[in-house]
Tab-separated table of N, CA and C in Angstrom:
chain	number	residue	atom	x	y	z
K	28	MET	N	-2.175	6.870	19.408
K	28	MET	CA	-1.024	7.616	19.884
K	28	MET	C	0.241	6.757	19.798
K	29	ASP	N	0.165	5.511	20.231
K	29	ASP	CA	1.335	4.635	20.176
K	29	ASP	C	1.821	4.443	18.748
K	30	GLU	N	0.884	4.374	17.779
K	30	GLU	CA	1.266	4.197	16.384
K	30	GLU	C	2.045	5.404	15.881
K	31	ILE	N	1.635	6.597	16.297
K	31	ILE	CA	2.329	7.808	15.871
K	31	ILE	C	3.746	7.816	16.425
K	32	VAL	N	3.896	7.483	17.695
K	32	VAL	CA	5.226	7.433	18.306
K	32	VAL	C	6.073	6.378	17.598
K	33	PHE	N	5.491	5.204	17.324
K	33	PHE	CA	6.215	4.146	16.620
K	33	PHE	C	6.670	4.636	15.256
K	34	PHE	N	5.785	5.298	14.529
K	34	PHE	CA	6.130	5.761	13.200
K	34	PHE	C	7.272	6.767	13.264
K	35	LYS	N	7.216	7.688	14.219
K	35	LYS	CA	8.294	8.675	14.354
K	35	LYS	C	9.622	7.978	14.653
K	36	ASP	N	9.586	7.004	15.565
K	36	ASP	CA	10.807	6.260	15.898
K	36	ASP	C	11.300	5.465	14.696
K	37	ALA	N	10.380	4.813	13.997
K	37	ALA	CA	10.760	4.018	12.826
K	37	ALA	C	11.324	4.912	11.728
K	38	LEU	N	10.722	6.058	11.521
K	38	LEU	CA	11.215	6.974	10.501
K	38	LEU	C	12.608	7.479	10.870
K	39	LYS	N	12.798	7.820	12.129
K	39	LYS	CA	14.118	8.276	12.574
K	39	LYS	C	15.156	7.171	12.377
K	40	ASP	N	14.793	5.936	12.736
K	40	ASP	CA	15.708	4.801	12.544
K	40	ASP	C	16.021	4.590	11.059
K	41	PHE	N	14.995	4.714	10.233
K	41	PHE	CA	15.206	4.499	8.806
K	41	PHE	C	16.102	5.584	8.216
K	42	ILE	N	15.894	6.825	8.600
K	42	ILE	CA	16.751	7.913	8.116
K	42	ILE	C	18.180	7.690	8.583
K	43	ASN	N	18.353	7.283	9.830
K	43	ASN	CA	19.700	7.003	10.331
K	43	ASN	C	20.350	5.856	9.557
K	44	PHE	N	19.549	4.870	9.179
K	44	PHE	CA	20.050	3.762	8.369
K	44	PHE	C	20.520	4.266	7.006
K	45	LEU	N	19.717	5.096	6.356
K	45	LEU	CA	20.100	5.648	5.049
K	45	LEU	C	21.403	6.436	5.153
K	46	ILE	N	21.537	7.205	6.226
K	46	ILE	CA	22.740	8.006	6.435
K	46	ILE	C	23.948	7.110	6.664
K	47	SER	N	23.790	6.099	7.519
K	47	SER	CA	24.922	5.218	7.831
K	47	SER	C	25.376	4.418	6.619
K	48	GLU	N	24.457	4.081	5.738
K	48	GLU	CA	24.801	3.327	4.528
K	48	GLU	C	25.255	4.237	3.395
K	49	LYS	N	25.226	5.542	3.642
K	49	LYS	CA	25.623	6.533	2.631
K	49	LYS	C	24.822	6.361	1.335
K	50	LEU	N	23.507	6.202	1.506
K	50	LEU	CA	22.626	6.075	0.353
K	50	LEU	C	22.093	7.456	-0.005
K	51	PRO	N	22.382	7.949	-1.214
K	51	PRO	CA	21.871	9.271	-1.572
K	51	PRO	C	20.346	9.225	-1.613
K	52	THR	N	19.732	10.090	-0.827
K	52	THR	CA	18.280	10.019	-0.662
K	52	THR	C	17.682	11.413	-0.644
K	53	ILE	N	16.610	11.571	-1.390
K	53	ILE	CA	15.819	12.787	-1.331
K	53	ILE	C	14.444	12.384	-0.825
K	54	LEU	N	14.096	12.871	0.348
K	54	LEU	CA	12.792	12.585	0.925
K	54	LEU	C	11.806	13.665	0.492
K	55	ILE	N	10.609	13.240	0.153
K	55	ILE	CA	9.533	14.172	-0.170
K	55	ILE	C	8.408	13.882	0.806
K	56	VAL	N	8.090	14.845	1.626
K	56	VAL	CA	7.058	14.640	2.640
K	56	VAL	C	5.761	15.276	2.180
K	57	PRO	N	4.655	14.644	2.500
K	57	PRO	CA	3.371	15.240	2.113
K	57	PRO	C	3.073	16.464	2.966
K	58	GLY	N	2.178	17.269	2.464
K	58	GLY	CA	1.718	18.416	3.236
K	58	GLY	C	0.575	18.012	4.138
K	59	ASN	N	0.155	18.928	4.953
K	59	ASN	CA	-1.029	18.707	5.780
K	59	ASN	C	-2.258	18.902	4.912
K	60	THR	N	-3.367	18.371	5.345
K	60	THR	CA	-4.608	18.551	4.610
K	60	THR	C	-4.999	20.017	4.670
K	61	VAL	N	-5.220	20.586	3.502
K	61	VAL	CA	-5.622	21.986	3.423
K	61	VAL	C	-7.133	22.052	3.377
K	62	ASP	N	-7.698	22.955	4.151
K	62	ASP	CA	-9.145	23.139	4.201
K	62	ASP	C	-9.638	23.624	2.842
K	63	LEU	N	-10.307	22.733	2.114
K	63	LEU	CA	-10.752	23.058	0.764
K	63	LEU	C	-11.816	24.137	0.735
K	64	SER	N	-12.433	24.435	1.867
K	64	SER	CA	-13.432	25.497	1.881
K	64	SER	C	-12.769	26.875	1.792
K	65	LEU	N	-11.447	26.921	1.999
K	65	LEU	CA	-10.740	28.199	1.930
K	65	LEU	C	-10.713	28.754	0.515
K	66	THR	N	-10.590	27.874	-0.444
K	66	THR	CA	-10.449	28.325	-1.825
K	66	THR	C	-10.791	27.178	-2.762
K	67	ARG	N	-11.150	27.511	-3.975
K	67	ARG	CA	-11.364	26.469	-4.980
K	67	ARG	C	-9.992	25.973	-5.441
K	68	LYS	N	-9.951	24.904	-6.227
K	68	LYS	CA	-8.668	24.396	-6.718
K	68	LYS	C	-8.084	25.460	-7.641
K	69	SER	N	-7.174	26.207	-7.099
K	69	SER	CA	-6.624	27.351	-7.811
K	69	SER	C	-5.150	27.474	-7.490
K	70	PHE	N	-4.541	28.498	-8.046
K	70	PHE	CA	-3.137	28.750	-7.762
K	70	PHE	C	-2.923	28.989	-6.264
K	71	ALA	N	-3.860	29.668	-5.622
K	71	ALA	CA	-3.733	29.932	-4.177
K	71	ALA	C	-3.725	28.629	-3.383
K	72	LEU	N	-4.606	27.706	-3.724
K	72	LEU	CA	-4.648	26.419	-3.030
K	72	LEU	C	-3.372	25.628	-3.289
K	73	THR	N	-2.896	25.640	-4.517
K	73	THR	CA	-1.647	24.946	-4.844
K	73	THR	C	-0.501	25.515	-4.018
K	74	ARG	N	-0.419	26.828	-3.911
K	74	ARG	CA	0.627	27.462	-3.093
K	74	ARG	C	0.521	27.029	-1.638
K	75	LEU	N	-0.703	26.969	-1.109
K	75	LEU	CA	-0.899	26.529	0.279
K	75	LEU	C	-0.431	25.093	0.464
K	76	GLU	N	-0.748	24.228	-0.496
K	76	GLU	CA	-0.330	22.825	-0.410
K	76	GLU	C	1.189	22.706	-0.458
K	77	LEU	N	1.834	23.449	-1.359
K	77	LEU	CA	3.297	23.412	-1.452
K	77	LEU	C	3.942	23.981	-0.183
K	78	LEU	N	3.391	25.064	0.337
K	78	LEU	CA	3.924	25.641	1.577
K	78	LEU	C	3.792	24.673	2.747
K	79	SER	N	2.718	23.906	2.764
K	79	SER	CA	2.535	22.900	3.804
K	79	SER	C	3.605	21.811	3.694
K	80	MET	N	3.932	21.421	2.471
K	80	MET	CA	5.006	20.445	2.267
K	80	MET	C	6.345	21.032	2.719
K	81	ASP	N	6.569	22.302	2.407
K	81	ASP	CA	7.797	22.975	2.855
K	81	ASP	C	7.893	22.967	4.379
K	82	GLN	N	6.794	23.305	5.038
K	82	GLN	CA	6.782	23.314	6.509
K	82	GLN	C	7.115	21.940	7.065
K	83	ASN	N	6.523	20.906	6.498
K	83	ASN	CA	6.771	19.551	6.992
K	83	ASN	C	8.211	19.113	6.737
K	84	ALA	N	8.800	19.585	5.648
K	84	ALA	CA	10.210	19.288	5.390
K	84	ALA	C	11.074	19.891	6.499
K	85	TRP	N	10.803	21.118	6.879
K	85	TRP	CA	11.572	21.772	7.932
K	85	TRP	C	11.343	21.114	9.291
K	86	ILE	N	10.123	20.673	9.542
K	86	ILE	CA	9.824	19.975	10.811
K	86	ILE	C	10.612	18.672	10.885
K	87	LEU	N	10.612	17.903	9.787
K	87	LEU	CA	11.359	16.646	9.774
K	87	LEU	C	12.857	16.894	9.937
K	88	ALA	N	13.381	17.909	9.275
K	88	ALA	CA	14.808	18.229	9.409
K	88	ALA	C	15.144	18.636	10.840
K	89	GLU	N	14.237	19.316	11.494
K	89	GLU	CA	14.458	19.719	12.891
K	89	GLU	C	14.560	18.489	13.793
K	90	ARG	N	13.839	17.439	13.447
K	90	ARG	CA	13.833	16.224	14.267
K	90	ARG	C	15.029	15.313	13.993
K	91	ASN	N	15.710	15.540	12.888
K	91	ASN	CA	16.906	14.761	12.588
K	91	ASN	C	17.950	15.692	11.990
K	92	GLU	N	18.869	16.127	12.833
K	92	GLU	CA	19.852	17.131	12.421
K	92	GLU	C	20.814	16.641	11.338
K	93	LYS	N	20.815	15.355	11.051
K	93	LYS	CA	21.682	14.836	9.991
K	93	LYS	C	21.082	15.046	8.603
K	94	CYS	N	19.821	15.415	8.562
K	94	CYS	CA	19.148	15.703	7.297
K	94	CYS	C	19.136	17.207	7.083
K	95	GLN	N	19.165	17.591	5.834
K	95	GLN	CA	19.066	19.015	5.550
K	95	GLN	C	17.975	19.253	4.527
K	96	VAL	N	17.342	20.396	4.659
K	96	VAL	CA	16.309	20.779	3.709
K	96	VAL	C	17.001	21.307	2.458
K	97	VAL	N	16.513	20.851	1.311
K	97	VAL	CA	17.054	21.302	0.028
K	97	VAL	C	15.920	21.890	-0.801
K	98	GLU	N	16.249	22.976	-1.500
K	98	GLU	CA	15.222	23.674	-2.274
K	98	GLU	C	15.558	23.804	-3.750
K	99	THR	N	16.827	23.871	-4.067
K	99	THR	CA	17.224	24.139	-5.449
K	99	THR	C	17.766	22.885	-6.131
K	100	ARG	N	17.833	22.959	-7.424
K	100	ARG	CA	18.393	21.851	-8.193
K	100	ARG	C	19.850	21.596	-7.791
K	101	THR	N	20.608	22.651	-7.575
K	101	THR	CA	22.008	22.522	-7.166
K	101	THR	C	22.113	21.779	-5.839
K	102	GLU	N	21.260	22.128	-4.884
K	102	GLU	CA	21.275	21.451	-3.585
K	102	GLU	C	20.878	19.989	-3.726
K	103	LEU	N	19.876	19.711	-4.547
K	103	LEU	CA	19.443	18.331	-4.767
K	103	LEU	C	20.564	17.504	-5.390
K	104	GLU	N	21.225	18.052	-6.398
K	104	GLU	CA	22.324	17.339	-7.047
K	104	GLU	C	23.491	17.124	-6.089
K	105	TRP	N	23.747	18.079	-5.210
K	105	TRP	CA	24.818	17.933	-4.221
K	105	TRP	C	24.515	16.772	-3.270
K	106	ILE	N	23.265	16.667	-2.838
K	106	ILE	CA	22.845	15.566	-1.952
K	106	ILE	C	23.133	14.226	-2.624
K	107	ILE	N	22.747	14.101	-3.869
K	107	ILE	CA	22.942	12.847	-4.599
K	107	ILE	C	24.428	12.561	-4.792
K	108	ARG	N	25.165	13.543	-5.232
K	108	ARG	CA	26.598	13.379	-5.516
K	108	ARG	C	27.401	13.022	-4.260
K	109	ASN	N	26.972	13.525	-3.112
K	109	ASN	CA	27.713	13.329	-1.866
K	109	ASN	C	27.104	12.275	-0.945
K	110	ASN	N	26.167	11.481	-1.469
K	110	ASN	CA	25.561	10.378	-0.712
K	110	ASN	C	24.991	10.823	0.634
K	111	LYS	N	24.196	11.868	0.595
K	111	LYS	CA	23.571	12.421	1.798
K	111	LYS	C	22.073	12.198	1.741
K	112	VAL	N	21.400	12.559	2.832
K	112	VAL	CA	19.941	12.503	2.891
K	112	VAL	C	19.433	13.935	2.968
K	113	GLY	N	18.609	14.285	2.003
K	113	GLY	CA	18.006	15.616	1.982
K	113	GLY	C	16.495	15.515	1.985
K	114	ILE	N	15.868	16.548	2.475
K	114	ILE	CA	14.408	16.617	2.487
K	114	ILE	C	14.033	17.763	1.560
K	115	TRP	N	13.292	17.439	0.519
K	115	TRP	CA	12.973	18.436	-0.495
K	115	TRP	C	11.850	19.346	-0.041
K	116	SER	N	12.115	20.622	-0.086
K	116	SER	CA	11.124	21.674	0.111
K	116	SER	C	10.754	22.148	-1.297
K	117	PRO	N	9.625	21.690	-1.837
K	117	PRO	CA	9.405	21.790	-3.283
K	117	PRO	C	8.960	23.138	-3.846
K	118	SER	N	8.406	24.025	-3.054
K	118	SER	CA	7.740	25.182	-3.655
K	118	SER	C	8.670	26.051	-4.492
K	119	ARG	N	9.870	26.302	-4.045
K	119	ARG	CA	10.779	27.180	-4.792
K	119	ARG	C	11.079	26.628	-6.185
K	120	LEU	N	11.445	25.358	-6.261
K	120	LEU	CA	11.799	24.755	-7.544
K	120	LEU	C	10.577	24.601	-8.443
K	121	ILE	N	9.476	24.185	-7.878
K	121	ILE	CA	8.258	23.984	-8.668
K	121	ILE	C	7.773	25.301	-9.258
K	122	LEU	N	7.702	26.319	-8.427
K	122	LEU	CA	7.140	27.585	-8.880
K	122	LEU	C	8.068	28.346	-9.826
K	123	SER	N	9.355	28.053	-9.778
K	123	SER	CA	10.290	28.739	-10.677
K	123	SER	C	10.579	27.941	-11.943
K	124	SER	N	10.050	26.744	-12.026
K	124	SER	CA	10.352	25.871	-13.160
K	124	SER	C	9.564	26.262	-14.400
K	125	THR	N	10.224	26.110	-15.528
K	125	THR	CA	9.546	26.294	-16.808
K	125	THR	C	9.229	24.946	-17.439
K	126	LYS	N	9.639	23.863	-16.754
K	126	LYS	CA	9.378	22.515	-17.256
K	126	LYS	C	7.918	22.158	-17.035
K	127	ASP	N	7.421	21.232	-17.838
K	127	ASP	CA	6.024	20.832	-17.742
K	127	ASP	C	5.725	20.147	-16.424
K	128	LEU	N	4.810	20.705	-15.701
K	128	LEU	CA	4.262	20.094	-14.498
K	128	LEU	C	2.863	20.627	-14.349
K	129	ASP	N	1.942	19.720	-14.142
K	129	ASP	CA	0.581	20.154	-13.877
K	129	ASP	C	0.586	20.765	-12.491
K	130	ILE	N	0.692	22.073	-12.419
K	130	ILE	CA	0.845	22.776	-11.150
K	130	ILE	C	-0.349	22.552	-10.224
K	131	ARG	N	-1.433	22.028	-10.767
K	131	ARG	CA	-2.592	21.733	-9.912
K	131	ARG	C	-2.376	20.474	-9.092
K	132	SER	N	-1.365	19.688	-9.440
K	132	SER	CA	-1.126	18.436	-8.725
K	132	SER	C	0.045	18.594	-7.771
K	133	THR	N	-0.236	18.433	-6.490
K	133	THR	CA	0.831	18.509	-5.493
K	133	THR	C	0.965	17.190	-4.742
K	134	SER	N	0.547	16.107	-5.378
K	134	SER	CA	0.705	14.814	-4.710
K	134	SER	C	2.186	14.457	-4.662
K	135	VAL	N	2.586	13.760	-3.631
K	135	VAL	CA	3.978	13.346	-3.486
K	135	VAL	C	4.405	12.523	-4.700
K	136	THR	N	3.533	11.657	-5.169
K	136	THR	CA	3.855	10.812	-6.323
K	136	THR	C	4.125	11.652	-7.564
K	137	ASP	N	3.241	12.589	-7.866
K	137	ASP	CA	3.432	13.424	-9.058
K	137	ASP	C	4.700	14.268	-8.945
K	138	LEU	N	4.947	14.821	-7.768
K	138	LEU	CA	6.158	15.629	-7.589
K	138	LEU	C	7.415	14.765	-7.687
K	139	ALA	N	7.353	13.555	-7.148
K	139	ALA	CA	8.510	12.647	-7.231
K	139	ALA	C	8.812	12.294	-8.680
K	140	LEU	N	7.794	11.981	-9.452
K	140	LEU	CA	8.007	11.640	-10.863
K	140	LEU	C	8.557	12.831	-11.635
K	141	TRP	N	8.060	14.017	-11.344
K	141	TRP	CA	8.573	15.219	-11.992
K	141	TRP	C	10.048	15.427	-11.643
K	142	LEU	N	10.379	15.238	-10.371
K	142	LEU	CA	11.759	15.429	-9.921
K	142	LEU	C	12.701	14.403	-10.557
K	143	VAL	N	12.233	13.165	-10.691
K	143	VAL	CA	13.022	12.111	-11.342
K	143	VAL	C	13.405	12.542	-12.752
K	144	GLU	N	12.454	13.103	-13.478
K	144	GLU	CA	12.739	13.556	-14.846
K	144	GLU	C	13.723	14.725	-14.848
K	145	GLN	N	13.564	15.641	-13.913
K	145	GLN	CA	14.434	16.818	-13.879
K	145	GLN	C	15.879	16.456	-13.567
K	146	LEU	N	16.074	15.492	-12.681
K	146	LEU	CA	17.421	15.140	-12.226
K	146	LEU	C	17.975	13.896	-12.910
K	147	ASP	N	17.204	13.323	-13.821
K	147	ASP	CA	17.620	12.115	-14.526
K	147	ASP	C	17.992	11.004	-13.547
K	148	ILE	N	17.107	10.779	-12.594
K	148	ILE	CA	17.309	9.757	-11.565
K	148	ILE	C	16.924	8.401	-12.145
K	149	LYS	N	17.710	7.387	-11.827
K	149	LYS	CA	17.498	6.055	-12.397
K	149	LYS	C	16.614	5.159	-11.534
K	150	GLU	N	16.598	5.390	-10.232
K	150	GLU	CA	15.796	4.553	-9.338
K	150	GLU	C	14.988	5.427	-8.409
K	151	ILE	N	13.790	4.962	-8.111
K	151	ILE	CA	12.945	5.667	-7.164
K	151	ILE	C	12.214	4.622	-6.320
K	152	PHE	N	12.135	4.893	-5.039
K	152	PHE	CA	11.415	4.013	-4.125
K	152	PHE	C	10.343	4.836	-3.444
K	153	SER	N	9.170	4.270	-3.361
K	153	SER	CA	8.041	4.968	-2.785
K	153	SER	C	7.531	4.198	-1.582
K	154	PHE	N	7.200	4.916	-0.542
K	154	PHE	CA	6.649	4.306	0.661
K	154	PHE	C	5.206	4.745	0.800
K	155	GLY	N	4.302	3.823	0.549
K	155	GLY	CA	2.897	4.102	0.762
K	155	GLY	C	2.125	4.607	-0.440
K	156	SER	N	2.777	4.849	-1.576
K	156	SER	CA	2.034	5.218	-2.772
K	156	SER	C	2.689	4.514	-3.955
K	157	THR	N	1.924	4.272	-4.971
K	157	THR	CA	2.416	3.491	-6.096
K	157	THR	C	3.075	4.384	-7.131
K	158	ILE	N	4.262	4.021	-7.536
K	158	ILE	CA	4.981	4.739	-8.577
K	158	ILE	C	4.926	3.936	-9.885
K	159	GLY	N	4.602	2.669	-9.797
K	159	GLY	CA	4.505	1.861	-11.011
K	159	GLY	C	5.841	1.302	-11.431
K	160	GLU	N	6.106	1.321	-12.715
K	160	GLU	CA	7.308	0.699	-13.258
K	160	GLU	C	8.594	1.413	-12.858
K	161	MET	N	8.508	2.629	-12.368
K	161	MET	CA	9.717	3.391	-12.068
K	161	MET	C	10.439	2.869	-10.834
K	162	GLY	N	9.738	2.175	-9.959
K	162	GLY	CA	10.397	1.749	-8.739
K	162	GLY	C	9.619	0.675	-8.015
K	163	VAL	N	9.863	0.584	-6.752
K	163	VAL	CA	9.261	-0.441	-5.920
K	163	VAL	C	8.424	0.256	-4.865
K	164	THR	N	7.239	-0.272	-4.626
K	164	THR	CA	6.413	0.273	-3.569
K	164	THR	C	6.618	-0.573	-2.319
K	165	LEU	N	6.975	0.067	-1.245
K	165	LEU	CA	7.199	-0.609	0.023
K	165	LEU	C	6.336	0.019	1.096
K	166	ASN	N	6.021	-0.759	2.102
K	166	ASN	CA	5.376	-0.163	3.254
K	166	ASN	C	6.366	-0.154	4.410
K	167	LEU	N	5.999	0.457	5.501
K	167	LEU	CA	6.921	0.618	6.619
K	167	LEU	C	7.417	-0.730	7.142
K	168	ALA	N	6.557	-1.739	7.166
K	168	ALA	CA	6.969	-3.064	7.646
K	168	ALA	C	8.076	-3.633	6.764
K	169	ASP	N	7.951	-3.455	5.439
K	169	ASP	CA	9.003	-3.923	4.517
K	169	ASP	C	10.320	-3.206	4.779
K	170	VAL	N	10.235	-1.916	5.012
K	170	VAL	CA	11.442	-1.123	5.272
K	170	VAL	C	12.138	-1.614	6.530
K	171	LEU	N	11.371	-1.845	7.583
K	171	LEU	CA	11.957	-2.306	8.838
K	171	LEU	C	12.553	-3.702	8.686
K	172	ARG	N	11.887	-4.576	7.916
K	172	ARG	CA	12.426	-5.909	7.649
K	172	ARG	C	13.750	-5.791	6.899
K	173	PHE	N	13.793	-4.923	5.903
K	173	PHE	CA	15.016	-4.695	5.145
K	173	PHE	C	16.131	-4.202	6.070
K	174	LYS	N	15.799	-3.285	6.927
K	174	LYS	CA	16.784	-2.752	7.859
K	174	LYS	C	17.330	-3.864	8.753
K	175	ASN	N	16.450	-4.697	9.278
K	175	ASN	CA	16.882	-5.790	10.141
K	175	ASN	C	17.768	-6.784	9.403
K	176	LEU	N	17.446	-7.080	8.158
K	176	LEU	CA	18.275	-7.990	7.359
K	176	LEU	C	19.667	-7.392	7.145
K	177	CYS	N	19.722	-6.107	6.853
K	177	CYS	CA	21.027	-5.453	6.647
K	177	CYS	C	21.839	-5.426	7.927
K	178	MET	N	21.197	-5.204	9.038
K	178	MET	CA	21.906	-5.165	10.322
K	178	MET	C	22.472	-6.540	10.664
K	179	LYS	N	21.708	-7.589	10.351
K	179	LYS	CA	22.156	-8.953	10.652
K	179	LYS	C	23.328	-9.366	9.766
K	180	SER	N	23.372	-8.831	8.548
K	180	SER	CA	24.421	-9.238	7.620
K	180	SER	C	25.766	-8.578	7.930
K	181	LYS	N	25.787	-7.601	8.814
K	181	LYS	CA	27.042	-6.905	9.150
K	181	LYS	C	27.805	-7.635	10.221
C-alpha cells in the first residue's frame, strides 16, 4: 500500500516537474489487465485493451488538472507545439488510422513507437519498458534523481 501511495505522489511530482519546465510531453498509460477468458485475441479484446488505456488516461487527468487528455493528431501536435503535458487516449486515433499498426498489439511500447513515427518525434523516453535505440530507459528512481538534480541547480 505504501508503495502505491509513493508511486502516485512521485508521478504527480514528476508531472508537475514536466509542466514547470515546459517540457512537451505525451504520456501513454497502460491499460488494466483484461480477463483473457472473456475473448480470444481478437478485435474485441483489442478494443477492450484500448478502452482500458483510455479510462486510465482520464483517471490520471482527473488526478492532475494541469494535464489534459488528447485523442487526435491535432491535439497531440498542439501539446508538443505549446510545451504542455498531455495524456494520450489512444483508441480513437488507432482505430481510425490507415497507417500500419499491428492492431493486435496494445503494448505501451508498440503504441509509443507507432506514435513517434506518426508525429515525427525525435526523442522518446520510456519508464519501465525498453524502447531501444530510440530513447533512454529510465526507472522511477532515475527520474526522481534527475528531478532532485534539476531542483538543486536552480
